[in-house]
Amino acid sequence: MLRFAIRRLVETIPVLFGVVTIVFMFIHLIPGDAALVLLGERANEASLTRVRARLGLDQPLYVQYRNYLGSLARLDIGTSVRTNRPVLEEALGRFPATIELALSALVISSVVGVTGGILAGVGRGRMPDHLARFFSLLGVSIPIFWLGLVLIWVFAVQLQWLPSDGRLAATTKYAQQTGFVMIDAIMQRNSKLFFDALSHLTLPALALSTVPMAVTMRMTRSAMVEVLRADYIRTARSKGLMERVITVRHAFKNASLPVVTTIGLQVGFLLSGAILTETIFSWPGIGRWVFESILNRDYPIVQGMSLIIAVIFVVVNLVVDLIYGALDPRINYKSAGGMESTMDVMSTGRPNVATVVRLGQ
Amino acid sequence: MKRRDTFGLGTAALLAAQFGSRIPLASARGEGGTFVFGTAGDPVGLDPAVVTDGQSLRFADQLFDTLITFNGSSTDLKPALARSWDVTADGLTYTMKLRSGVRFHDGTAFDATAVKWNFDRWGDTKNKNHVGGDFDYYTDVAAWPDVISSVDVVDDLTVRFNLKASQGPFLLNMALGSFSIYSPASFELDPENAARKPVGTGPFKFVEWVPGDKVVMEANADYWGDVANVDQVVVRTIPDNSARFLSLKAGSIDMMDGVNPDDVATAKADRGIGVLLRPPLNVAYINFNQTKKPFDDVRVRQAFAVGINRQAIVDALYGGRGVVAQQMIPDYMLGFNTELKGFTYDVTAAKKLLADAGFPNGFTTEFWYMPVSRPYYPNPKQIAEAFAAELKKIGITAELKTKDWGAYLKSGTSLEFPVWMLGWGGDNGDTDNFLFTFFGTDGSGNSWKNDEARKLLVKAQQSADNQERDTLYRQVNALIEKDVPRLPIAHTKVPLLARAYVKGYLPSPVGSEKFTMVWLDK
């Protein structure tokens, strides 16, 4: 298993190299450069020349690319052209917010999605199924920015139950330890801080969870429908096992492989930041930051973060592959050829994973 | 000549009255509290010398002082860290007496050495403290590398500026936020973090900056001037305009800028919210590429000028906050030529001009509009559509096009477009900052090669006599009206929204608003 993991990690090096190269080329091929965006209406030839020289943009593209690879080899992912701050330092300051939001959305979407999917699968063609399908269709169809604004209008403006923006109230001060406000609050035994953070987290987590919830629910439902048709379920029923036991122990465990894959993919997407959710709810995470950096042509941030996000996807995929082994005894990692199984892994419903940042969240 | 107290362009607080709001100015001191201001983006940095964006410069006004400052809601000047100043008759030597007893937030004393330290840092590219970014305001906006030759410490509280060339807006430039005096001791202690832990003499002290979230400041109880009414200010980043408006309605912020045009009407209907307007210091225009046909012909440009019903467009699409621009500067500025007639909407005249230029049946042209909204063009696409509809009436088919902002700016500056929309927001309220920027040199999208105008602009730039400068700029404005190198469309009053209990906020045309006078009537 360890050898499999190491082998998989080594195999990702060309993938990451490809990501670095493609992102570098694309961002430099977009018309308009960082100097122009920095100077805006104020740009003139002299100031453009000066700023381009400072940013190294006056060098030929291959020299810039070589310099960039050189600094990557020194584990330096660059410095923001706008703020002059190291990209890694800025990213580390924003990651806790994104992780906090992503995990909350993931918990909501997984619990509701899996439960709803199981109920729908079991009650196929009946009311729970219709409801689940209705809500999952709704979940993937509602634009996040619209849903976000509606949630704010109802819960913050009209009912005044929950706050509308940020991670904490504007006036809240606290001594940061881990950067994860909820964890810091627990460590400091500060219940006021905890509930402040929780109330701020609720609306964005709800909004962000809708799409993954819908996807998870659909995947769980179809996997359950498939498994419940299998012979061994009929056998289990004829043996007189309780329906609950059949559903949870026999059906769901076997239906869970594609569900785990789907949730794994969601983890990758969620951790790479949710641009719309972070924008509407003023959540200081990395999604919005990277998006703004693209508009500002802040090349080092875009390049550095693409690399980090690619690494996240690679690691999450690896973890998902390892979980397969735990869930399905037919899959083992012991042989020299890497993951080997008596069944075709692709036929388990595992979608082809691509390192794509989905903008729609 | 000796100048004390206020002087300037005579705009005074008239503007505040004219464009003012339902929110009265401070009449009594409030009870402290926290003032939360919502805005669209984080500052780029908090070291005023190396930033150019409004989000960052907002903090220069709170955390720092300049030697001279703008007087309230105008572009008039008044003393700040400098108590008074003398100018020699040739305009080449300025001697400033500094305020005594002023301390930086780190406890060190403010004196002439600190002033010299800052100017040396900004202007001397070999200075070890000339770090942190580009000194664009020093180099480009104030053009001081060509103006200031040296800064001398005469005594502890007297500093002398020796100029290579006299500069009309020298003192106005001095009031720009970028020329805030930073504490030399704190800067040298940690130059790397100068933009993260700013130390000035201003009415507020820096507390913390949570990136993407907020910047917190507290009142400086030892401030040399009026101590702030509120105890604390939080500037909160809320990127989406609609979400920020909802936050204002929900009461989680007290005030906001960056208002959607449609939300102003909603805000006016809400008794709990007031609308404030910044006096206009901007211009929206259509730029013509005179290096390409047909815009090399002045009659075609004039046909645009009289063929577009600018009043109707401003009335329909500026939400009551726009005025038609008769010249490339607002009418209160130095050099606005009151004798000019401007352009009167006249379709027949426009058609005749086109026919005279050889286009009796009109022509088809690309017409480029901005992909982003700016105060001067609040909704560029709709405005472009209105332009196209107007042009259609005189036989011109405008094919509307746009592209990404960075690419758009590049194509505009390098004259790739035949005709395009752009605008300008003033920095210091001086006419030079408008007209010289537009027409003074090649580049920056300028295709008007008028030597006479350029000579007048340089002469006005170097003169320290406002009477003379006024005359020179009037002549330039007359040349512009004759040649129509760019067609001025509108000046916009930029709206701010505040909860009704926010008092004492004075909107400034240059957007330089100190939070000192704000108090909360809760």
Coordinates of N, CA, C and O in Angstrom, one line a residue, chain B residues 400-451:
Chain B
L400 N -20.8 47.5 -31.8 CA -20.3 47.5 -30.4 C -19.4 46.4 -30.1 O -19.7 45.2 -30.4
K401 N -18.2 46.7 -29.5 CA -17.3 45.6 -29.1 C -16.7 45.9 -27.8 O -16.6 47.0 -27.4
T402 N -16.3 44.8 -27.1 CA -15.5 45.0 -25.9 C -14.6 43.9 -25.7 O -14.6 42.9 -26.4
K403 N -13.6 44.0 -24.8 CA -12.8 42.9 -24.4 C -12.3 43.1 -23.0 O -12.6 44.1 -22.4
D404 N -11.6 42.1 -22.5 CA -11.1 42.1 -21.1 C -10.4 43.4 -20.8 O -9.7 44.0 -21.6
W405 N -10.6 43.9 -19.6 CA -10.1 45.3 -19.2 C -8.7 45.5 -19.5 O -8.3 46.5 -20.0
G406 N -7.8 44.6 -19.1 CA -6.4 44.7 -19.3 C -6.1 44.9 -20.8 O -5.3 45.7 -21.2
A407 N -6.7 44.0 -21.6 CA -6.5 44.1 -23.0 C -7.1 45.4 -23.6 O -6.6 46.0 -24.6
Y408 N -8.2 45.8 -23.1 CA -8.9 47.0 -23.5 C -8.0 48.2 -23.3 O -7.8 49.0 -24.3
L409 N -7.4 48.3 -22.1 CA -6.5 49.4 -21.9 C -5.4 49.5 -22.8 O -4.9 50.5 -23.3
K410 N -4.8 48.3 -23.1 CA -3.7 48.2 -24.0 C -4.0 48.6 -25.4 O -3.3 49.4 -26.0
S411 N -5.2 48.2 -25.9 CA -5.6 48.6 -27.2 C -5.9 50.0 -27.3 O -5.6 50.7 -28.3
G412 N -6.4 50.6 -26.2 CA -6.7 52.0 -26.2 C -5.4 52.8 -26.2 O -5.2 53.7 -27.1
T413 N -4.5 52.5 -25.3 CA -3.2 53.3 -25.2 C -2.4 53.2 -26.5 O -1.7 54.1 -26.9
S414 N -2.5 52.0 -27.2 CA -1.7 51.9 -28.4 C -2.5 52.2 -29.7 O -2.0 51.8 -30.7
L415 N -3.6 52.9 -29.5 CA -4.4 53.4 -30.6 C -4.7 52.3 -31.6 O -4.6 52.4 -32.8
E416 N -5.2 51.1 -31.1 CA -5.7 50.1 -32.0 C -7.1 50.2 -32.3 O -7.6 49.7 -33.3
F417 N -7.9 50.9 -31.4 CA -9.3 51.1 -31.7 C -9.5 52.3 -32.6 O -8.7 53.3 -32.5
P418 N -10.6 52.3 -33.4 CA -10.9 53.5 -34.2 C -11.6 54.6 -33.3 O -11.3 55.8 -33.3
V419 N -12.5 54.1 -32.4 CA -13.2 55.0 -31.5 C -13.6 54.2 -30.3 O -14.1 53.1 -30.4
W420 N -13.4 54.8 -29.1 CA -13.7 54.0 -27.9 C -14.1 54.9 -26.7 O -13.8 56.1 -26.7
M421 N -14.7 54.3 -25.7 CA -15.1 55.0 -24.5 C -14.0 54.8 -23.4 O -13.5 53.7 -23.2
L422 N -13.8 55.9 -22.7 CA -12.9 55.8 -21.5 C -13.2 57.0 -20.6 O -14.1 57.8 -21.0
G423 N -12.5 57.2 -19.6 CA -12.7 58.4 -18.7 C -11.6 58.5 -17.8 O -10.5 57.9 -17.9
W424 N -11.8 59.4 -16.8 CA -10.7 59.8 -15.9 C -11.2 60.3 -14.6 O -12.2 61.0 -14.6
G425 N -10.6 59.8 -13.5 CA -11.0 60.3 -12.2 C -9.8 61.1 -11.7 O -8.7 60.7 -11.7
G426 N -10.0 62.4 -11.3 CA -8.9 63.3 -11.0 C -8.2 62.9 -9.7 O -8.8 62.2 -8.8
D427 N -7.0 63.2 -9.6 CA -6.2 62.9 -8.4 C -6.1 64.0 -7.4 O -6.3 63.8 -6.2
N428 N -5.9 65.2 -7.9 CA -5.6 66.3 -7.0 C -6.5 67.6 -7.2 O -6.3 68.6 -6.6
G429 N -7.4 67.5 -8.2 CA -8.3 68.6 -8.4 C -7.7 69.7 -9.3 O -8.3 70.7 -9.5
D430 N -6.5 69.4 -9.8 CA -5.9 70.4 -10.7 C -6.1 70.1 -12.1 O -6.2 68.9 -12.5
T431 N -6.3 71.2 -12.9 CA -6.6 71.0 -14.3 C -5.5 70.3 -15.1 O -5.7 69.5 -16.0
D432 N -4.2 70.5 -14.7 CA -3.1 69.9 -15.3 C -3.3 68.3 -15.2 O -2.9 67.6 -16.1
N433 N -3.8 67.9 -14.1 CA -4.0 66.4 -13.9 C -5.0 65.9 -14.9 O -5.0 64.7 -15.2
F434 N -5.8 66.7 -15.5 CA -6.8 66.3 -16.6 C -6.1 66.5 -17.9 O -5.8 65.6 -18.7
L435 N -5.9 67.8 -18.3 CA -5.6 68.2 -19.6 C -4.2 67.7 -20.1 O -4.0 67.3 -21.2
F436 N -3.3 67.9 -19.2 CA -1.9 67.4 -19.6 C -1.9 65.9 -19.8 O -1.3 65.4 -20.7
T437 N -2.6 65.2 -18.9 CA -2.6 63.8 -19.0 C -3.3 63.3 -20.3 O -2.8 62.4 -21.0
F438 N -4.3 64.1 -20.7 CA -5.0 63.7 -22.0 C -4.2 64.1 -23.2 O -4.0 63.3 -24.2
F439 N -3.7 65.3 -23.2 CA -3.2 65.9 -24.5 C -1.7 66.4 -24.4 O -1.2 66.9 -25.4
G440 N -1.1 66.2 -23.3 CA 0.3 66.8 -23.1 C 1.4 66.1 -23.9 O 2.4 66.7 -24.3
T441 N 1.2 64.8 -24.1 CA 2.3 64.0 -24.7 C 1.7 63.0 -25.6 O 0.5 62.8 -25.7
D442 N 2.6 62.3 -26.4 CA 2.1 61.2 -27.1 C 1.9 60.0 -26.2 O 2.3 60.1 -25.0
G443 N 1.2 59.0 -26.7 CA 1.0 57.8 -25.8 C -0.3 58.0 -25.0 O -1.0 59.1 -25.2
S444 N -0.7 57.1 -24.2 CA -1.9 57.2 -23.4 C -3.1 57.4 -24.2 O -4.1 58.0 -23.8
G445 N -3.1 56.9 -25.4 CA -4.3 57.0 -26.3 C -4.5 58.4 -26.9 O -5.6 58.7 -27.4
N446 N -3.4 59.2 -26.8 CA -3.6 60.6 -27.4 C -3.1 60.6 -28.8 O -2.0 60.3 -29.1
S447 N -4.0 60.9 -29.7 CA -3.7 61.0 -31.1 C -3.8 62.5 -31.7 O -3.8 62.7 -32.8
W448 N -4.0 63.4 -30.7 CA -4.2 64.8 -31.1 C -2.8 65.5 -31.1 O -2.3 65.8 -30.0
K449 N -2.2 65.7 -32.2 CA -0.9 66.3 -32.3 C -1.0 67.8 -32.5 O -0.7 68.3 -33.6
N450 N -1.4 68.5 -31.5 CA -1.6 69.9 -31.6 C -0.5 70.6 -30.8 O -0.5 70.7 -29.6
D451 N 0.5 71.2 -31.6 CA 1.7 71.8 -30.9 C 1.3 73.0 -30.1 O 1.8 73.2 -29.0

